[in-house]
mmCIF file of C-alpha atoms in Angstrom:
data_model
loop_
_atom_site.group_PDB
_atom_site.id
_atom_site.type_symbol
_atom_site.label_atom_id
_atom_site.label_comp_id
_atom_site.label_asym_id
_atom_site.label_seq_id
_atom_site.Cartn_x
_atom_site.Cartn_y
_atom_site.Cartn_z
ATOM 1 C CA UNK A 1 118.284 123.255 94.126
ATOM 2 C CA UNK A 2 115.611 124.156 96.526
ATOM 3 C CA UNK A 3 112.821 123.057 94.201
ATOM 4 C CA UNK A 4 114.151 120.293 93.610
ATOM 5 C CA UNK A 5 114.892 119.510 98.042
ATOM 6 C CA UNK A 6 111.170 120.886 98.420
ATOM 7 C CA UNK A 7 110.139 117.880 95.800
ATOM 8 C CA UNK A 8 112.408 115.517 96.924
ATOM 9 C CA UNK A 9 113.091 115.110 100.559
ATOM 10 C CA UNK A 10 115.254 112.314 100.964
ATOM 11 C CA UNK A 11 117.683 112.989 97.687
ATOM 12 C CA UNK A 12 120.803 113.602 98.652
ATOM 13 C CA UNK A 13 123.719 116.575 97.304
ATOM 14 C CA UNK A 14 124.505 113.842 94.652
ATOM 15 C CA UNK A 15 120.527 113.083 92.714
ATOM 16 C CA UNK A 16 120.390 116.474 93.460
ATOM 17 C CA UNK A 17 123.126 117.247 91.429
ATOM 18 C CA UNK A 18 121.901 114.897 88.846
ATOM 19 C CA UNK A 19 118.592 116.403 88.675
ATOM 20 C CA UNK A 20 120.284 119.884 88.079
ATOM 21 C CA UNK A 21 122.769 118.404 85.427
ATOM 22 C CA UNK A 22 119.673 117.568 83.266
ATOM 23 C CA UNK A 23 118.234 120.888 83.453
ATOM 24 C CA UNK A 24 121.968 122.487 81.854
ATOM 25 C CA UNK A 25 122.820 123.329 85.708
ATOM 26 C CA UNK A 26 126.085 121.800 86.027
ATOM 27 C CA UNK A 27 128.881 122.238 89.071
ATOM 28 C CA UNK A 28 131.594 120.607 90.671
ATOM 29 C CA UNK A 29 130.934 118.094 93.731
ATOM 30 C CA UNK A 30 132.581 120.617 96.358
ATOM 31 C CA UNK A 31 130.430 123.624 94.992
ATOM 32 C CA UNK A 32 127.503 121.502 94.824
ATOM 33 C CA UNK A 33 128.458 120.409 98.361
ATOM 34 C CA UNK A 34 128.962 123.471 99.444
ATOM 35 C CA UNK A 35 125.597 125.197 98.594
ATOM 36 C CA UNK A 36 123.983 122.181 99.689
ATOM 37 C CA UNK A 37 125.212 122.498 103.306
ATOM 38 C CA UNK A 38 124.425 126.169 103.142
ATOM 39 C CA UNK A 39 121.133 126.296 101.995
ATOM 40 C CA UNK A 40 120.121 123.815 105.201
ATOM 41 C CA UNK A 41 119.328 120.727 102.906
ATOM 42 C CA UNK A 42 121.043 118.127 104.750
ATOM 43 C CA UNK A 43 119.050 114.723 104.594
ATOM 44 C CA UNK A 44 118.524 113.906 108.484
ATOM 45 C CA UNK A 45 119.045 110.185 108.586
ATOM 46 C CA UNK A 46 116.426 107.576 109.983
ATOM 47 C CA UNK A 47 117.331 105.047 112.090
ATOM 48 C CA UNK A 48 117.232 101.433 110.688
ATOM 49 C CA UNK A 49 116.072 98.441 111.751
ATOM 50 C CA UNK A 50 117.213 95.799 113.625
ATOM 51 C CA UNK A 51 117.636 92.696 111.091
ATOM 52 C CA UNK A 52 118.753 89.428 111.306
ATOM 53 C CA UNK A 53 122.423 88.502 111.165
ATOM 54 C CA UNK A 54 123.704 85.785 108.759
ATOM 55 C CA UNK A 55 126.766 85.226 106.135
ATOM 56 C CA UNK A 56 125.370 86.838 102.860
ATOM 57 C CA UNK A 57 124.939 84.484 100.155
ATOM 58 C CA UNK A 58 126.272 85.272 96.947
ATOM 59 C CA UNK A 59 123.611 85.256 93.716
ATOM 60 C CA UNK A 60 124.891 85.675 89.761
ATOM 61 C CA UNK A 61 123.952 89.449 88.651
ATOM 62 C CA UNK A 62 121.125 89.548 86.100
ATOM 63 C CA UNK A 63 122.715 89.991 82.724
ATOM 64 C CA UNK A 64 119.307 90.788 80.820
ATOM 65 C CA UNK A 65 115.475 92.282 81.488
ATOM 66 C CA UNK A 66 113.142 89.353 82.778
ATOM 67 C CA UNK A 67 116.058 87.173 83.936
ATOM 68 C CA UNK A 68 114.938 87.370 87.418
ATOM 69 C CA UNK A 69 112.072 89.003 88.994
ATOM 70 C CA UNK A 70 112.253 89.957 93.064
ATOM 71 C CA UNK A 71 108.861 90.088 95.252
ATOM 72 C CA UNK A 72 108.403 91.344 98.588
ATOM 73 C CA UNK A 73 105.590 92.822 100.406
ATOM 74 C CA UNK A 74 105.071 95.871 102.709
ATOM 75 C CA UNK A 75 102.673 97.323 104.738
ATOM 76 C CA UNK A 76 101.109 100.724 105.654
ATOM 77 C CA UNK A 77 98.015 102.336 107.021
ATOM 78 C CA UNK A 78 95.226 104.527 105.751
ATOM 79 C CA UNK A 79 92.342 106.248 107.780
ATOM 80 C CA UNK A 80 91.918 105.654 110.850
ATOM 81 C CA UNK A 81 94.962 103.156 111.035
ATOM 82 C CA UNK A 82 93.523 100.884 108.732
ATOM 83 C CA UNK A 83 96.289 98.825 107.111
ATOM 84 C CA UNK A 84 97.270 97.404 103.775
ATOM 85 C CA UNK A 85 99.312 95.500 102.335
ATOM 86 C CA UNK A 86 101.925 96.215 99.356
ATOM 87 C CA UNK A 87 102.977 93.592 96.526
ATOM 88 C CA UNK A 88 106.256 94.421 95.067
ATOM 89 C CA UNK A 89 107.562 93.526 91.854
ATOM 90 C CA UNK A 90 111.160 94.355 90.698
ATOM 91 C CA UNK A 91 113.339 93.090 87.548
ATOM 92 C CA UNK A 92 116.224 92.741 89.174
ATOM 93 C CA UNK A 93 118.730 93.561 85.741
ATOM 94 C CA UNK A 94 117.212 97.154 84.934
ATOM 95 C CA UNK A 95 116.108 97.863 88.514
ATOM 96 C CA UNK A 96 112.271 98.700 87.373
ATOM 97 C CA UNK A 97 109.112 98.303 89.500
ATOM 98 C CA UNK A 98 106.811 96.714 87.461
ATOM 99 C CA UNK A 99 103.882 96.534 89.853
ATOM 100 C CA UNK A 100 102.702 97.951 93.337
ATOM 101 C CA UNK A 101 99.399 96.094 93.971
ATOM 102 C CA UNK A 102 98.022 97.909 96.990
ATOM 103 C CA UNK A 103 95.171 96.130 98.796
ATOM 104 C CA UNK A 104 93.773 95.095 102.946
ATOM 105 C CA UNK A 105 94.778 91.360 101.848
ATOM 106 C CA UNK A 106 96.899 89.923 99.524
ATOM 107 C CA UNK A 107 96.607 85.802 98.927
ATOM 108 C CA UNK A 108 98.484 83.572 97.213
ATOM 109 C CA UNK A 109 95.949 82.875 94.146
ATOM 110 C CA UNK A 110 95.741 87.053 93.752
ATOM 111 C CA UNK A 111 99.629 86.606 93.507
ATOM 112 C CA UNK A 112 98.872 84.341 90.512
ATOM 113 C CA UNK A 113 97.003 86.512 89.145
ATOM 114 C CA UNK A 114 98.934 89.627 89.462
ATOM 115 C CA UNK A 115 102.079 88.071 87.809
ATOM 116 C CA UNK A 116 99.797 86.366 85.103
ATOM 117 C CA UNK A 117 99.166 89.999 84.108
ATOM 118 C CA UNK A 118 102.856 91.269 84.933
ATOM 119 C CA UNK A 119 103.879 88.265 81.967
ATOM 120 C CA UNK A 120 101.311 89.560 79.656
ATOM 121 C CA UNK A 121 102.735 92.996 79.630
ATOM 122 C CA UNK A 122 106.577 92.292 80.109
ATOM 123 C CA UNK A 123 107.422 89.069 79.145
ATOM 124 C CA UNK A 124 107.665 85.587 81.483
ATOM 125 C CA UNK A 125 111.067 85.965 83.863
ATOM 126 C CA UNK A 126 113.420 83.131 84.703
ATOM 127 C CA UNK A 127 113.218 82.867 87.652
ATOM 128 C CA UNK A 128 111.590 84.812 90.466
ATOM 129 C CA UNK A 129 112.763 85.260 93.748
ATOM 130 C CA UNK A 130 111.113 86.118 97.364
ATOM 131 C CA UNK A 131 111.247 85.141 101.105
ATOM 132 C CA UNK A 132 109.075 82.255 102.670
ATOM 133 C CA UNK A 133 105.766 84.034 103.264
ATOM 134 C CA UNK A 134 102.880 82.203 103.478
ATOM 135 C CA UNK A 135 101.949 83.641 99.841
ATOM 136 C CA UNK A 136 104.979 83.046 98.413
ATOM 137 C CA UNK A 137 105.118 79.026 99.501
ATOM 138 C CA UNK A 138 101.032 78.466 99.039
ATOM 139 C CA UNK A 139 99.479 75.548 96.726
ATOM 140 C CA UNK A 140 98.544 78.809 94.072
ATOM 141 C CA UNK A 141 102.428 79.773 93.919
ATOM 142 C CA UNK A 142 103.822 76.327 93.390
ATOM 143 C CA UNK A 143 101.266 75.579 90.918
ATOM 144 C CA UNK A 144 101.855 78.499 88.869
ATOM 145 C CA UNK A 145 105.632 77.989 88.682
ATOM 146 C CA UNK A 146 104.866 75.051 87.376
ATOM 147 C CA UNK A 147 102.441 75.312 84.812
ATOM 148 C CA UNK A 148 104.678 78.458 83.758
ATOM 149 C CA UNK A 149 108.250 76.582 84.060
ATOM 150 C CA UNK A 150 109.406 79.403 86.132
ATOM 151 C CA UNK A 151 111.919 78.621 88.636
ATOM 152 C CA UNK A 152 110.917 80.319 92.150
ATOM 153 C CA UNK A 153 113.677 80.665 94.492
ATOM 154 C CA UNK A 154 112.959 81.183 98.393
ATOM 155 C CA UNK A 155 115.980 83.044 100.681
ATOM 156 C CA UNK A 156 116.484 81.236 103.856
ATOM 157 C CA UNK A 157 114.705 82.112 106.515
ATOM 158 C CA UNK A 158 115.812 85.564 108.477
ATOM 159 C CA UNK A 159 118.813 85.817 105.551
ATOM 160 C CA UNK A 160 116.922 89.353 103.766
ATOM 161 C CA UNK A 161 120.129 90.299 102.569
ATOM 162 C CA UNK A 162 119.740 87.587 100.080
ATOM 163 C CA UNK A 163 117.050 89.191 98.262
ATOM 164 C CA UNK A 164 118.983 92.465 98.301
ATOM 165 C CA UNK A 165 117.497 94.210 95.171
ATOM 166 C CA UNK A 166 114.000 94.605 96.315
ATOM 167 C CA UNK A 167 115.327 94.963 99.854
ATOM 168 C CA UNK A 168 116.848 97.912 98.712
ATOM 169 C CA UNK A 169 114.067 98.850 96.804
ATOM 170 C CA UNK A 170 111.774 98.986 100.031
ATOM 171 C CA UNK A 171 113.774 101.120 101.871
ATOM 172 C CA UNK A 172 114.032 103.874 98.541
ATOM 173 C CA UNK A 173 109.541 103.369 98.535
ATOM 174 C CA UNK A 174 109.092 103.597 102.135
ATOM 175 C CA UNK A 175 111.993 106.916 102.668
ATOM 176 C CA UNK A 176 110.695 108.677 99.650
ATOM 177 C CA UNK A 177 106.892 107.603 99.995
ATOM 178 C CA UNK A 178 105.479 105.480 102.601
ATOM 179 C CA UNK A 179 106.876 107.621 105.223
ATOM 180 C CA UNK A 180 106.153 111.049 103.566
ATOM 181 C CA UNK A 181 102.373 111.062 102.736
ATOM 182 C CA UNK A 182 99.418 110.228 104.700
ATOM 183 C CA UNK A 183 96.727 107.963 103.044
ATOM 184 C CA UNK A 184 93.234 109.110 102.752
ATOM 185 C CA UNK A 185 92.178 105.132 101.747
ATOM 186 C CA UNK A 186 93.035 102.617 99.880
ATOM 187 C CA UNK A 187 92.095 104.582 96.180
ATOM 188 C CA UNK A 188 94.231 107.424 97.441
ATOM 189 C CA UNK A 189 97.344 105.438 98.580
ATOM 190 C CA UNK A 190 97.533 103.735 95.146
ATOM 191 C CA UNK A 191 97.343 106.592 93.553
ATOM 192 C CA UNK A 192 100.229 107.801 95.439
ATOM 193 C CA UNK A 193 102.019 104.950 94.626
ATOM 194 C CA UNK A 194 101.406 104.426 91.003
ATOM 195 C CA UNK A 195 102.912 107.961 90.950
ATOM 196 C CA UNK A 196 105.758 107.711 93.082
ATOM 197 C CA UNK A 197 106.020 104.090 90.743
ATOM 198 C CA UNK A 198 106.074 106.238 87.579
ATOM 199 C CA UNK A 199 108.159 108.740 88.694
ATOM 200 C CA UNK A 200 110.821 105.954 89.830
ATOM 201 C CA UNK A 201 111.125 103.975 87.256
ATOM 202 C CA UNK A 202 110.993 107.571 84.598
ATOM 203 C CA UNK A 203 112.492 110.547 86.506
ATOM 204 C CA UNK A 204 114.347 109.275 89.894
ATOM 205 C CA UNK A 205 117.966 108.610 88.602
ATOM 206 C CA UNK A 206 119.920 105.194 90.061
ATOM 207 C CA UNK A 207 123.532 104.878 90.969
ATOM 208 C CA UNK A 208 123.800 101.259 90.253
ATOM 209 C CA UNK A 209 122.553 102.249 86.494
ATOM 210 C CA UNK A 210 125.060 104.719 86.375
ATOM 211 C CA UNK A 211 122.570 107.492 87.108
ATOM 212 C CA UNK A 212 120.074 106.311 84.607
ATOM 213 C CA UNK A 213 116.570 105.894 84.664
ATOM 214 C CA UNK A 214 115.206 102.036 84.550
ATOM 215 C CA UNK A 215 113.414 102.882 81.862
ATOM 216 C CA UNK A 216 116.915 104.150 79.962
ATOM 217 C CA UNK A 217 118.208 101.261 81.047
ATOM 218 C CA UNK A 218 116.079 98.656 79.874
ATOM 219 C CA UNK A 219 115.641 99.934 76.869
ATOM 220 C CA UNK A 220 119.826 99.870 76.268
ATOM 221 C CA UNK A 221 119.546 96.287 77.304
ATOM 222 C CA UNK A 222 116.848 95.742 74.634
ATOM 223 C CA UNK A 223 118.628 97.076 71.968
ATOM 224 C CA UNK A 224 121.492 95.253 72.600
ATOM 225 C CA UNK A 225 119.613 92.325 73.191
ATOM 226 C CA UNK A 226 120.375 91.766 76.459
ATOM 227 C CA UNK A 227 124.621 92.081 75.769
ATOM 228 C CA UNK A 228 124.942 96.139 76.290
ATOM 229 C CA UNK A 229 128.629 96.351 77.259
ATOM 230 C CA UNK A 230 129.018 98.979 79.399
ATOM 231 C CA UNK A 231 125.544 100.548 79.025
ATOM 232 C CA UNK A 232 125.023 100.053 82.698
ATOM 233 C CA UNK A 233 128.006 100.857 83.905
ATOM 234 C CA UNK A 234 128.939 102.614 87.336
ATOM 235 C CA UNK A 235 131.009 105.396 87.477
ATOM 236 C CA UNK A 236 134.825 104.476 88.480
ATOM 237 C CA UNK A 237 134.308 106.121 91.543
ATOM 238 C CA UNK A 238 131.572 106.705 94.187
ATOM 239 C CA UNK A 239 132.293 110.208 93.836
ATOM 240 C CA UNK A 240 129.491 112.784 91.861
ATOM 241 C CA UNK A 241 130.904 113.350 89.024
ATOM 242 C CA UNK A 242 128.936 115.607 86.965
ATOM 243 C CA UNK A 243 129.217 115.759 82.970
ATOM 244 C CA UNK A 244 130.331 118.938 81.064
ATOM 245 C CA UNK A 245 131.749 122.270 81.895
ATOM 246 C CA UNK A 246 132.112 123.672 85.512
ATOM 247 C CA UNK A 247 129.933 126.542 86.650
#
């Protein structure tokens, strides 16, 4: 357990538990609890941010891989306070990062051109969704929609809860990365990232997947094609419960 806290900073008793479940470790949630608290691993939590308030609109849940696509960007620094800027690309269904373009400026055409290559490798989405940035509303973006029949969706303005999946995505890459290592430069921070990337959408296990991997799940929508009754599904209960015989 304290390998895996010393790895992981921000997991918490439960993808702890998880973790230790794959390795033939398995407990019950109080035990697990229990040692947790006593070996000092307590995740201290981080203040959020102050966000805009709005009624939430409602959007239908992605059924299948490539039915829609979320984009977002973030930002960091490197050196000597140099920053950068992060493009984010999610599929909203199996909860996988397909890209993390790191770079000092990000335009609409190199948008384009990023998800040109994104639809080489997985496929052309529905639709794509993302907030009203300048990049996201330019000449290049409408144009490619277009050409591509893609329908691109923009939240209302200061409504981020809209775009929830890769909202919630930013906060797991910034707790678990952003905020944890200290970038050299620009080769160094996306090599941290394509890491922490692989790592996510491989190792890191998800609650909405039912503790599976993106990866897992994707490929048990793929097999199904695209139906996969109850592949995904969430345990009954937000409680841990772990699979197998007690310690």
């Amino acid at each position: 357990m304290n390998k895996i806290a010393e790895k992981r900073h921000r997991f918490g008793y439960r993808r702890i538990g998880v973790m230790l479940e794959r390795v033939g470790m398995v407990m019950n949630e109080k035990k697990l609890y229990r040692i947790y608290r006593e070996e000092g691993l307590s995740v201290r939590r981080r203040r959020g941010r102050k966000r805009a308030r709005g009624s939430r609109t409602l959007m239908p849940v992605p059924l299948r891989p490539n039915q829609r696509w979320s984009l977002d960007f973030l930002s960091d620094t490197f050196g000597a306070c140099r920053k950068f800027r992060i493009l984010a690309v999610n599929d909203d269904c199996c909860r996988e990062n397909l890209g993390l373009i790191a770079d000092t400026s990000i335009s609409g055409a190199r948008v384009a051109r990023e998800l040109d290559a994104l639809v080489r490798v997985y496929g052309k989405p529905d639709c794509i969704v993302s907030d009203n940035g300048t990049e996201f509303t330019s000449k290049a973006i409408l144009k490619w929609a277009n050409d591509n029949g893609v329908e691109w969706h923009c939240i209302d303005p200061g409504k981020p809860q809209q775009n929830g999946y890769i909202e919630s995505f930013n906060g797991s890459l910034r707790d678990e990365c952003l905020n944890e290592e200290i970038f050299d430069s620009l080769a160094d921070a996306r090599r941290q990232l394509a890491l922490w990337r692989c790592d996510y959408n491989n190792v890191r296990p998800h609650s909405s997947l039912g503790n599976k991997t993106p990866s897992d799940a994707r490929r048990a929508l793929e097999l199904s094609d695209g139906t996969a009754p109850g592949a995904l599904a969430t345990p009954e209960t937000d409680a841990y419960q772990p699979q197998g015989l007690s310690l």
